[in-house]
PDB file of C-alpha atoms in Angstrom:
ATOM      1  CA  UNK A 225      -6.185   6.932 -21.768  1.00 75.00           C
ATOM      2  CA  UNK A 226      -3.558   6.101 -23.952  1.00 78.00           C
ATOM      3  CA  UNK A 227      -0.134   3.991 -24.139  1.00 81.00           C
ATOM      4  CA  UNK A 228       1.791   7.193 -22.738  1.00 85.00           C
ATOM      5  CA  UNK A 229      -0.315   7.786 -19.708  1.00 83.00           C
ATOM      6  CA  UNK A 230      -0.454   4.066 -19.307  1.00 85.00           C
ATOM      7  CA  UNK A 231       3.391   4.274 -18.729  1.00 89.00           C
ATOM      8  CA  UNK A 232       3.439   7.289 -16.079  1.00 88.00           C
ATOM      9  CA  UNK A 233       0.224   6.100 -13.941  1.00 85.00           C
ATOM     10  CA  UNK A 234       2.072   2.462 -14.153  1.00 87.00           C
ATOM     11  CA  UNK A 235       5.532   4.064 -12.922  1.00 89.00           C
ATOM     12  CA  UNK A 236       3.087   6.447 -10.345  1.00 86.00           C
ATOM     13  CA  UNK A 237       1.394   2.900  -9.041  1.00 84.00           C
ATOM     14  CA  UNK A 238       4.493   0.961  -8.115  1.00 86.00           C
ATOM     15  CA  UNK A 239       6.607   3.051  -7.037  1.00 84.00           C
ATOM     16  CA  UNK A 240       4.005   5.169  -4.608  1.00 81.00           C
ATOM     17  CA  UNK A 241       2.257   1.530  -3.292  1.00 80.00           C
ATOM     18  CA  UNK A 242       5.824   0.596  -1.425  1.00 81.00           C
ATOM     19  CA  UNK A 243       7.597   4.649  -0.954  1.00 82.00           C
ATOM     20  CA  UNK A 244       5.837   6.605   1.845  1.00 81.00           C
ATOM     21  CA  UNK A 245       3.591   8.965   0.008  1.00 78.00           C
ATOM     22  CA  UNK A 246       0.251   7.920  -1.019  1.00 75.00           C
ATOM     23  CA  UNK A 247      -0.185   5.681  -4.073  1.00 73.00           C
ATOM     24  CA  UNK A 248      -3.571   6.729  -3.828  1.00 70.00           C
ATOM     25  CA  UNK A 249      -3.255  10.051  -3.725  1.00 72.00           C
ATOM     26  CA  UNK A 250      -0.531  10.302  -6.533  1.00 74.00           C
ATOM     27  CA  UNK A 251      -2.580   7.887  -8.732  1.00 73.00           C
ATOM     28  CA  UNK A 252      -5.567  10.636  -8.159  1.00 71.00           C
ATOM     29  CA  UNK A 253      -2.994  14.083  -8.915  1.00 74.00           C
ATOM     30  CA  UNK A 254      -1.631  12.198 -12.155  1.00 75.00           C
ATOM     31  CA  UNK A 255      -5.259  10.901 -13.124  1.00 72.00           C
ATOM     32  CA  UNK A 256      -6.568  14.896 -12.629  1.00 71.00           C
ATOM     33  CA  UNK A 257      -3.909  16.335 -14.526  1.00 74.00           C
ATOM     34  CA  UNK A 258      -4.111  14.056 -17.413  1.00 72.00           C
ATOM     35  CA  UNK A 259      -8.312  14.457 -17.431  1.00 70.00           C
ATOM     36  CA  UNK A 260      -9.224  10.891 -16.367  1.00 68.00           C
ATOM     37  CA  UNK A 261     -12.163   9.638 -14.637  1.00 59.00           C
ATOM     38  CA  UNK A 262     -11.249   6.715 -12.052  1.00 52.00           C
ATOM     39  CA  UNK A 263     -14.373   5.529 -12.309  1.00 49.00           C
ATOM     40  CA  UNK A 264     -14.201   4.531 -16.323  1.00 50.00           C
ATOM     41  CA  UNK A 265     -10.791   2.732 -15.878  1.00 64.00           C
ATOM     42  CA  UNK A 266     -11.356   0.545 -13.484  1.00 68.00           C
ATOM     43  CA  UNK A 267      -9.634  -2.332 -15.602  1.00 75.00           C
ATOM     44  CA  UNK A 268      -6.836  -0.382 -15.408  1.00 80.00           C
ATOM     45  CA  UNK A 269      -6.740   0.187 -11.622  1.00 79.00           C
ATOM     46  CA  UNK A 270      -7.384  -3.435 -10.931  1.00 80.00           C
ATOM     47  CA  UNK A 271      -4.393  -4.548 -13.333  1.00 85.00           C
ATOM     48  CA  UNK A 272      -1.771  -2.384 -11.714  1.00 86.00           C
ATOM     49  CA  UNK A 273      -2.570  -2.501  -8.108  1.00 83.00           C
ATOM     50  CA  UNK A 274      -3.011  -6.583  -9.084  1.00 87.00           C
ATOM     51  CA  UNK A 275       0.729  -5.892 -10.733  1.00 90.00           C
ATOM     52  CA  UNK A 276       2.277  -4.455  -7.358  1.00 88.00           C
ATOM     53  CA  UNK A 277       1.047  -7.409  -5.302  1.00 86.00           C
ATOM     54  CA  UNK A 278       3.107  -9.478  -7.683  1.00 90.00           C
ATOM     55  CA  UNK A 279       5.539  -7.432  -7.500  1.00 91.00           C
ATOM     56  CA  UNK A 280       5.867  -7.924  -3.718  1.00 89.00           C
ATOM     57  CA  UNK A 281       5.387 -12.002  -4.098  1.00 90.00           C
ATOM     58  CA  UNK A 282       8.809 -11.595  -6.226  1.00 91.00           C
ATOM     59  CA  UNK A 283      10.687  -9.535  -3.932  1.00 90.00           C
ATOM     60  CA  UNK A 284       9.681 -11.131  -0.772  1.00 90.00           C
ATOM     61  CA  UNK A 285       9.143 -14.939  -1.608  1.00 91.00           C
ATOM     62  CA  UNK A 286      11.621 -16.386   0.419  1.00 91.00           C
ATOM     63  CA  UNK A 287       9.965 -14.688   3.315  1.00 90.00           C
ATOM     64  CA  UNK A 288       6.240 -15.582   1.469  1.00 92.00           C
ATOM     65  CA  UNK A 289       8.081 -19.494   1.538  1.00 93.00           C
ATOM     66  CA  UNK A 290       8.940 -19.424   4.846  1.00 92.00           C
ATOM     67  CA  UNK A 291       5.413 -18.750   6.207  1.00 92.00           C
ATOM     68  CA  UNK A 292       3.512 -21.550   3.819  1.00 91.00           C
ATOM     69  CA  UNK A 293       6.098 -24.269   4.844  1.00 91.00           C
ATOM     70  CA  UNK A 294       5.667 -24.006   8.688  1.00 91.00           C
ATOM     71  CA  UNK A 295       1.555 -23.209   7.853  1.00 89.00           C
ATOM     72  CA  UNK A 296       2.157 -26.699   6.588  1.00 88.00           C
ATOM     73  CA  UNK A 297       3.817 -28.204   9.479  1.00 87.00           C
ATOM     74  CA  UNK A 298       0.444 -27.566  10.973  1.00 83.00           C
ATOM     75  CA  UNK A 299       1.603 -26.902  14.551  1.00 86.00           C
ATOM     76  CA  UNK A 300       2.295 -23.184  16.622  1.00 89.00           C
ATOM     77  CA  UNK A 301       5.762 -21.993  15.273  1.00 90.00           C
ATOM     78  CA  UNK A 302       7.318 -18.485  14.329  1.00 89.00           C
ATOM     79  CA  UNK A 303       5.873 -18.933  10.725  1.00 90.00           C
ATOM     80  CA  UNK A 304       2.162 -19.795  12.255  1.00 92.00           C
ATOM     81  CA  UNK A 305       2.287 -16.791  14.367  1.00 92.00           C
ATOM     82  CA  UNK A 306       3.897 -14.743  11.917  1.00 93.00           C
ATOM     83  CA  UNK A 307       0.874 -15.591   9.478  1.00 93.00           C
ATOM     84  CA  UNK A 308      -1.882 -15.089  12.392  1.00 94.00           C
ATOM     85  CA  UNK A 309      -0.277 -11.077  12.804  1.00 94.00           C
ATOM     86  CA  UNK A 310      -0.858 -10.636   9.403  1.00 94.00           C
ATOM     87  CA  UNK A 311      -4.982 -12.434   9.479  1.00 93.00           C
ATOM     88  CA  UNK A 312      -5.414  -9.989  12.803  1.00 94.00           C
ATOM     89  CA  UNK A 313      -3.736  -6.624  10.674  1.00 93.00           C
ATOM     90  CA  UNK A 314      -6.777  -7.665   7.821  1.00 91.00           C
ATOM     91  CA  UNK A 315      -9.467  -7.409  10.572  1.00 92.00           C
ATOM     92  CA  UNK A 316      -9.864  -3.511  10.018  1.00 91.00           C
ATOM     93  CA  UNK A 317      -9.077  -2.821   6.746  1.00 88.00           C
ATOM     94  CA  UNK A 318     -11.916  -5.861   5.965  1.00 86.00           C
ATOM     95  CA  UNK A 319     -14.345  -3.996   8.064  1.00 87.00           C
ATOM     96  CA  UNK A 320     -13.950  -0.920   5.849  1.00 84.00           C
ATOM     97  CA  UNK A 321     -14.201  -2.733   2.911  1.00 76.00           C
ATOM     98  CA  UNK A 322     -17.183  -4.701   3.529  1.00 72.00           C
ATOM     99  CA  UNK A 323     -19.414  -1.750   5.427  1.00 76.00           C
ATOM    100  CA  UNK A 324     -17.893   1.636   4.418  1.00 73.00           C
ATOM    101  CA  UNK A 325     -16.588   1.106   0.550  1.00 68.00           C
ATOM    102  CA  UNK A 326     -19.027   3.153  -0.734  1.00 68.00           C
ATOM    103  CA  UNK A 327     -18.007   6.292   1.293  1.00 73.00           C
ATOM    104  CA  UNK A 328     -14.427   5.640   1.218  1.00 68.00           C
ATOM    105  CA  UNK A 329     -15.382   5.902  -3.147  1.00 63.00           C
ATOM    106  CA  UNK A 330     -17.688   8.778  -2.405  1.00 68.00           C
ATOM    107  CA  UNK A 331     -14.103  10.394  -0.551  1.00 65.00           C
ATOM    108  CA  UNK A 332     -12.273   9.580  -3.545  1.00 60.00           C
ATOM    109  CA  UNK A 333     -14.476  11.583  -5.616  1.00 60.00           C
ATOM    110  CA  UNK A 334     -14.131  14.570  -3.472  1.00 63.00           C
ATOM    111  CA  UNK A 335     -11.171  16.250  -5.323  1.00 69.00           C
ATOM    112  CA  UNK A 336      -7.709  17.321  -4.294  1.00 78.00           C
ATOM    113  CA  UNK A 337      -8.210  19.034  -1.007  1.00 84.00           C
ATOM    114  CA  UNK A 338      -8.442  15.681   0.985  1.00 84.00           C
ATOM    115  CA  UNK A 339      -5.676  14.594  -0.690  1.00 84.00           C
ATOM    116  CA  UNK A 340      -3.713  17.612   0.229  1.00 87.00           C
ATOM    117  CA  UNK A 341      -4.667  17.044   3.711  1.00 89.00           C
ATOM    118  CA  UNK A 342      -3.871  13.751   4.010  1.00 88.00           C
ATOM    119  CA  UNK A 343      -0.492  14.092   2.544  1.00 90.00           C
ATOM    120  CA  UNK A 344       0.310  16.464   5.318  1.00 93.00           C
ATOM    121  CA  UNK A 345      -0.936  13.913   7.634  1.00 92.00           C
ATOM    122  CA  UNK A 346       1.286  11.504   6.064  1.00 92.00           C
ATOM    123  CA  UNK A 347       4.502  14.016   6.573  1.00 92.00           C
ATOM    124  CA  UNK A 348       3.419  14.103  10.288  1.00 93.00           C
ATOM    125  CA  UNK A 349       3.294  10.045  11.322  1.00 91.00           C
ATOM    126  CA  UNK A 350       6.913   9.985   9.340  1.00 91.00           C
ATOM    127  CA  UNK A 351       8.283  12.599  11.090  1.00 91.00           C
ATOM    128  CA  UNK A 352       7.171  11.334  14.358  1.00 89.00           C
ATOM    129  CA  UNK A 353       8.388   7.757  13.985  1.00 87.00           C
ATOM    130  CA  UNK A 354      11.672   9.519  12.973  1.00 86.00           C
ATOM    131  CA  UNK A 355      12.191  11.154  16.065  1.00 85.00           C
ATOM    132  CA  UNK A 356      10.714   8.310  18.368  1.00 80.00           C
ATOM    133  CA  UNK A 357      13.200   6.204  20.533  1.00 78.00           C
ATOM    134  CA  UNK A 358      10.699   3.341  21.541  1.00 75.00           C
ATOM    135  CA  UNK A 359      12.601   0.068  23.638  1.00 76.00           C
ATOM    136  CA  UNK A 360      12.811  -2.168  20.916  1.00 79.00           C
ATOM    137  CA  UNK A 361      10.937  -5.519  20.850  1.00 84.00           C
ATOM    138  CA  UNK A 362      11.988  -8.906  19.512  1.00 78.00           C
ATOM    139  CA  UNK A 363       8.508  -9.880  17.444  1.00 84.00           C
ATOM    140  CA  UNK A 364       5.628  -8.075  16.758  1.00 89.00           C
ATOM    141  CA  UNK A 365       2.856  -9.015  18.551  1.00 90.00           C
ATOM    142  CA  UNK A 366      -0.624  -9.337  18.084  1.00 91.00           C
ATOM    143  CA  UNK A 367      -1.676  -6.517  19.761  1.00 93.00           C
ATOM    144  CA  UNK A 368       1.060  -5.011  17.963  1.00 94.00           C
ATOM    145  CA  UNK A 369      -0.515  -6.045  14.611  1.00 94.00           C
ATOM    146  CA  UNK A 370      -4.160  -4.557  15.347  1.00 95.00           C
ATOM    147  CA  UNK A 371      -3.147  -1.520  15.869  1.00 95.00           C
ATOM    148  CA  UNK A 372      -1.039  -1.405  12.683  1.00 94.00           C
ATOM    149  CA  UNK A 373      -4.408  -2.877  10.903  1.00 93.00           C
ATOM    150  CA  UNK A 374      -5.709  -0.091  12.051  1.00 93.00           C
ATOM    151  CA  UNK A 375      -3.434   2.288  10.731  1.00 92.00           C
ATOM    152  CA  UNK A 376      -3.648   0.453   7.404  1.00 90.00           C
ATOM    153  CA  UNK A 377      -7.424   0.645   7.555  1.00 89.00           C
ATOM    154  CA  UNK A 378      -7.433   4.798   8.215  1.00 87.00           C
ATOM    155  CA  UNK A 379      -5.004   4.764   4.698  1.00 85.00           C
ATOM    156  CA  UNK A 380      -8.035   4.158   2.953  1.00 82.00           C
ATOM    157  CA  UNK A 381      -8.133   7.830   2.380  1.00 82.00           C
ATOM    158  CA  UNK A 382      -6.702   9.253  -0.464  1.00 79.00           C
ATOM    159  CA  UNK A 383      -3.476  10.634  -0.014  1.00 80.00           C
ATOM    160  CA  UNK A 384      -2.985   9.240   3.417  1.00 85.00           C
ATOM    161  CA  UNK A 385       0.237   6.716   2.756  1.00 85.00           C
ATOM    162  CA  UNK A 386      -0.781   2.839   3.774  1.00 86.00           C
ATOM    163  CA  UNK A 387       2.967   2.261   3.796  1.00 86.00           C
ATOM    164  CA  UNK A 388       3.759   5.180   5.724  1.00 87.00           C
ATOM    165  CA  UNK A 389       1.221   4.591   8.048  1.00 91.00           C
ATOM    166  CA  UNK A 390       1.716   1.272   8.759  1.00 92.00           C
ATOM    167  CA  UNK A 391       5.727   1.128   9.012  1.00 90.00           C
ATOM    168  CA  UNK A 392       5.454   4.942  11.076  1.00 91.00           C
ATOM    169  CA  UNK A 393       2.953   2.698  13.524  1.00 92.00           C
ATOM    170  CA  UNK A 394       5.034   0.076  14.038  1.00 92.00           C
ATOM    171  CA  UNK A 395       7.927   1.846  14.258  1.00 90.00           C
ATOM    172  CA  UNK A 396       6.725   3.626  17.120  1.00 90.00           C
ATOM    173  CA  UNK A 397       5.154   1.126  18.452  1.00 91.00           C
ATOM    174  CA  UNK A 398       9.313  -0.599  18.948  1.00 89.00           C
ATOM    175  CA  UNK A 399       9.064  -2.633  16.184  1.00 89.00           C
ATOM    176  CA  UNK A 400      12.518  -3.930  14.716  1.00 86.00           C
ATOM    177  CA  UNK A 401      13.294  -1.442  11.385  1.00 82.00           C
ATOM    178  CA  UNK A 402      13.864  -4.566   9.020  1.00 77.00           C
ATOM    179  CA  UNK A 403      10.951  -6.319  10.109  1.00 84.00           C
ATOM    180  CA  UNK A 404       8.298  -4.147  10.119  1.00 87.00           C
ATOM    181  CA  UNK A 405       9.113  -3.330   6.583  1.00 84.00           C
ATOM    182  CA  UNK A 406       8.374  -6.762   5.215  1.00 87.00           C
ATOM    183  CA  UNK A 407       5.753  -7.121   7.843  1.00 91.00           C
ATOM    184  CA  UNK A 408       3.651  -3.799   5.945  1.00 89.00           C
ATOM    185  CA  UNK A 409       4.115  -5.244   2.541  1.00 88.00           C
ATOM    186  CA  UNK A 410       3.307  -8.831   3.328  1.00 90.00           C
ATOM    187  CA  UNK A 411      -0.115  -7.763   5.209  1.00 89.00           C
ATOM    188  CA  UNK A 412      -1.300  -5.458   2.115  1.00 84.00           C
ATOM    189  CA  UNK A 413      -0.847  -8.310  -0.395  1.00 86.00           C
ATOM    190  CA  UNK A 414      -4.699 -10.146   1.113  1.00 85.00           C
ATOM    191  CA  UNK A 415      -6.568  -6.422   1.316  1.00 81.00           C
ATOM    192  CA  UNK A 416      -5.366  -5.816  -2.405  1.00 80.00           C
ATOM    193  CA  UNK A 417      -6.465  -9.068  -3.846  1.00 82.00           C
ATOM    194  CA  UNK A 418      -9.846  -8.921  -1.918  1.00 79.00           C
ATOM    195  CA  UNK A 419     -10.446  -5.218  -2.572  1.00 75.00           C
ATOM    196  CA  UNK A 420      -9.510  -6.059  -6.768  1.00 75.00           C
ATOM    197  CA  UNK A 421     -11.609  -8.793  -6.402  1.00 78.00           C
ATOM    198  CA  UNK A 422     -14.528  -6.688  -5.102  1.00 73.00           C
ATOM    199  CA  UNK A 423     -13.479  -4.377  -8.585  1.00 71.00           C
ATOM    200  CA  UNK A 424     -14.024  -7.504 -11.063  1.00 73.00           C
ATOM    201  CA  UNK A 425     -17.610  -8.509  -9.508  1.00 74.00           C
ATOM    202  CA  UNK A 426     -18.556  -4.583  -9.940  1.00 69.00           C
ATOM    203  CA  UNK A 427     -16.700  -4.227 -13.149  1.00 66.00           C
ATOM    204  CA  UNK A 428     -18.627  -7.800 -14.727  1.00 67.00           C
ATOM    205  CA  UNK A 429     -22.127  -6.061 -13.951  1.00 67.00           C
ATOM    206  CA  UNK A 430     -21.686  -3.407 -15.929  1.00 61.00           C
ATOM    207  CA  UNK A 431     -22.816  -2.781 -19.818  1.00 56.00           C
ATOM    208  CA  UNK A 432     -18.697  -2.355 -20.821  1.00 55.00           C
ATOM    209  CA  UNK A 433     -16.566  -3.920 -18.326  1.00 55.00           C
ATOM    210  CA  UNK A 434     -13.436  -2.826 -19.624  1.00 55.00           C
ATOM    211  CA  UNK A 435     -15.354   0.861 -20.724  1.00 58.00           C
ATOM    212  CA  UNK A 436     -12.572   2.565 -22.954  1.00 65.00           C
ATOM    213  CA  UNK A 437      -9.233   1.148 -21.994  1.00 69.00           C
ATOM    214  CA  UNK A 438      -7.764  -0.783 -24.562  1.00 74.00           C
ATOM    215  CA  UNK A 439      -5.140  -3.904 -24.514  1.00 81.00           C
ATOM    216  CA  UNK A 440      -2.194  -2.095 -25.036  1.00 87.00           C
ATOM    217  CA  UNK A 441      -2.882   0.389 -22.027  1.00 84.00           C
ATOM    218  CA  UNK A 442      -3.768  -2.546 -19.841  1.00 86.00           C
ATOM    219  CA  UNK A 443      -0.665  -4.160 -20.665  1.00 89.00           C
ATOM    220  CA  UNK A 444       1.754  -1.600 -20.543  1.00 91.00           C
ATOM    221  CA  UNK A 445       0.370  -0.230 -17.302  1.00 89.00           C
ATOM    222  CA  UNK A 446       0.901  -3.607 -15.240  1.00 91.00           C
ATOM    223  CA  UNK A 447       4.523  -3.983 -16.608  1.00 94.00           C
ATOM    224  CA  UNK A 448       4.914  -0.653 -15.691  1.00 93.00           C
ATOM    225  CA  UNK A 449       3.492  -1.152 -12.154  1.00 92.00           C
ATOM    226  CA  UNK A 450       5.209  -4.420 -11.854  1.00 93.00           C
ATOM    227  CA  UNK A 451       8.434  -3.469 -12.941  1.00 93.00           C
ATOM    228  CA  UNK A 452       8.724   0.094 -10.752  1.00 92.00           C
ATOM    229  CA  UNK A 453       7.163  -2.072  -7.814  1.00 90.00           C
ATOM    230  CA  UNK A 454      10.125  -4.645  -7.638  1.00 91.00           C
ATOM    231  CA  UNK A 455      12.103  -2.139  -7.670  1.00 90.00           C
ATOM    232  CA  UNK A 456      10.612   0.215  -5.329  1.00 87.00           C
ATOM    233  CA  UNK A 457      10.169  -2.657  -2.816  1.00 86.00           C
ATOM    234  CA  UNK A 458      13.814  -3.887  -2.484  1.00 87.00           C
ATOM    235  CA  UNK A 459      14.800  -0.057  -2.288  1.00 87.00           C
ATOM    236  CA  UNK A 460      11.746   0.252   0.420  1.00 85.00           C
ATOM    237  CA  UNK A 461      13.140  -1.908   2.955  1.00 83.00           C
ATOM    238  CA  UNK A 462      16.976  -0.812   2.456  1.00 85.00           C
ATOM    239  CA  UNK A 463      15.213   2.652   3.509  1.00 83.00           C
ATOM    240  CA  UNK A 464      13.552   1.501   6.467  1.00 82.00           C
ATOM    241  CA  UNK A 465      16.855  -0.444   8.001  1.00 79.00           C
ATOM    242  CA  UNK A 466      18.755   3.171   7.560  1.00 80.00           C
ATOM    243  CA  UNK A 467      16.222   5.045   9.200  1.00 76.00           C
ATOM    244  CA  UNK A 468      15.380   7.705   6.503  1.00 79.00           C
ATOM    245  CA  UNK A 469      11.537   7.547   6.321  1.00 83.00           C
ATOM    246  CA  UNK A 470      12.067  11.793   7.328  1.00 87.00           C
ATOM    247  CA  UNK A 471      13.099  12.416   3.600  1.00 88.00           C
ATOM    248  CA  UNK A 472       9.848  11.323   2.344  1.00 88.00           C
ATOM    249  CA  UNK A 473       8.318  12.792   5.335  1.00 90.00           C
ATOM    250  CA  UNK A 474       9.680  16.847   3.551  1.00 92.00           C
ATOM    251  CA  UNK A 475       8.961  15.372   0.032  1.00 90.00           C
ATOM    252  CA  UNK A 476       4.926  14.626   1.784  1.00 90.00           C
ATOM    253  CA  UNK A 477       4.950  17.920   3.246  1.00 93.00           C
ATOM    254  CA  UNK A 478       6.017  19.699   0.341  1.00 93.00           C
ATOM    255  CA  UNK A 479       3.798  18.018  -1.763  1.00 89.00           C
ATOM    256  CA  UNK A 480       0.522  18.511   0.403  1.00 90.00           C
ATOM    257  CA  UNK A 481       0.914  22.105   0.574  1.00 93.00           C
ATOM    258  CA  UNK A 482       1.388  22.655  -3.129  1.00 90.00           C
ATOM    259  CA  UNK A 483      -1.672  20.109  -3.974  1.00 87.00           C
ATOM    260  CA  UNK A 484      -4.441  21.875  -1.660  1.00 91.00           C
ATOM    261  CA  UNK A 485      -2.803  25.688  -3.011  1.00 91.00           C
ATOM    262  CA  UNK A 486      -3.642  23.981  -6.349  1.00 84.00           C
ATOM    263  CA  UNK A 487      -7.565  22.955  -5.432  1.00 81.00           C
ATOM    264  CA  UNK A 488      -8.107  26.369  -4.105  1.00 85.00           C
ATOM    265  CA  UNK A 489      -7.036  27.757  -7.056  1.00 77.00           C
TER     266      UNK A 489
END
C-alpha cells in the first residue's frame, strides 16, 4: 500500500463509518480494486477505524461531557441512564465479538457478493425508516437500546451499514431524529476500541506486526480518517434531523446492484 491509497481508504473510512452505506463494505470494494489483502494491513485498519472514534469524541464531546459529569454525581439521572442504553446496545455486538469473530473474518473473506447483498439490505432498512410514521417517544429506552444493539451487532457483515442500521432501527422504533443520531455514534465508540483492541493482541503475536505498511501510510491514513470523520459526523446528524436517510438509501441500492454484477463477472 502506498501514501496514495493511504489517502483514498482514509477518506473511504471516515466518511462511510458515520454516512449510511457500509464502511465495511466500501473499505473491502476500494481494498479489491487497489489489490490489497485486509489481512496484511491490519495496522492500518486499526489506525483508521481508531481515527474515526476520535473523530466522534471531537464532534460530540459536549454530549461525551455531559454523560461523565452526572456518571460522577454517582446517583440515577438522565446522564446515568443515558450511559446504561449505551452498556445494554454493547451486549450484542460483544457477544459476536467474543464467540463468532472468527466467522464474521471468515465472511469478510468471502468476496464481493455478500457485500453486494448486504448493501441492498442496507437500501431496504433506509427506505423503510423513511416511510415509517412511528408515535414519537421522549427517551430511548432500554428496551429500545437492545434492539438497536442488535441491529448494530447484525452490521457486522460486510456491507451491511452499522449506522444505517442502527439510526433506521431506532427510527422506527419512534425514536426522536436528533437523538438517535448521537445515540448510534456514541454506542459504536466502546465496540470499536474493544474490537481494535482485540486487532493489537492478534497483531503483537505475529512474526511482523506491522507486515508491510510503512509510517507514512499509517500516518496519512488516520489523518485522513480523522479528518473526513469530523466532518462526516457533524454533516451525519444535520441529515438525520431533515429526514433524508432515502438519498443514501438509492445511492445503497445503486451501489449493491453494480457490486454483485461486478463479482459475477
Amino acid at each position: 500500500m502506498d501514501w496514495l491509497q493511504a489517502l483514498i481508504l482514509g477518506l473511504i473510512q471516515g466518511l462511510t463509518e458515520y454516512l449510511p452505506v457500509s464502511s465495511s463494505g466500501h473499505l473491502a470494494i476500494g481494498s479489491y480494486l487497489f489489490g490489497i489483502n485486509g489481512e496484511d494491513n491490519l495496522a492500518f485498519t486499526i489506525v483508521v477505524h481508531v481515527a474515526t472514534v476520535l473523530s466522534t469524541f471531537v464532534i460530540l464531546w459536549s454530549e461525551i461531557d455531559w454523560i461523565f459529569r452526572g456518571l460522577f454525581k454517582f446517583k440515577m439521572n438522565d446522564e446515568t441512564k443515558y450511559f446504561l442504553n449505551i452498556v445494554v446496545s454493547m451486549i450484542p455486538i460483544g457477544i459476536v465479538g467474543v464467540f463468532f469473530k472468527d466467522t464474521v473474518e471468515e465472511i469478510f473473506g468471502s468476496g464481493l457478493l455478500i457485500v453486494g447483498c448486504m448493501l441492498l439490505l442496507t437500501a431496504l432498512l433506509l427506505t423503510f425508516s423513511y416511510f415509517a410514521k412511528p408515535r414519537v417517544k421522549e427517551n430511548i429506552s432500554w428496551k429500545d437500546a437492545l434492539i438497536i444493539g442488535l441491529a448494530q451487532a447484525c452490521a457486522v457483515m460486510p456491507g451491511l451499514s452499522r449506522s444505517g442500521s442502527t439510526i433506521a432501527t431506532g427510527l422506527m422504533l419512534g425514536n426522536k431524529k436528533e437523538k438517535m443520531a448521537q445515540f448510534s455514534f456514541l454506542m459504536v465508540i466502546p465496540p470499536i476500541l474493544g474490537e481494535a483492541l482485540l486487532d493489537v493482541i492478534k497483531m503483537a503475536k505475529g512474526d511482523n506486526p506491522f507486515g508491510d505498511v510503512s509510517a507514512i501510510v499509517l500516518v496519512v491514513g488516520f489523518v485522513a480518517a480523522f479528518v473526513s470523520g469530523c466532518m462526516a459526523c457533524k454533516w451525519m446528524i444535520n441529515i438525520v434531523k431533515k429526514g433524508k436517510l432515502i438519498y443514501f438509501g438509492i445511492y445503497c441500492a445503486i451501489a449493491g446492484a453494480v457490486t454483485i454484477i461486478c463479482s459475477l463477472l
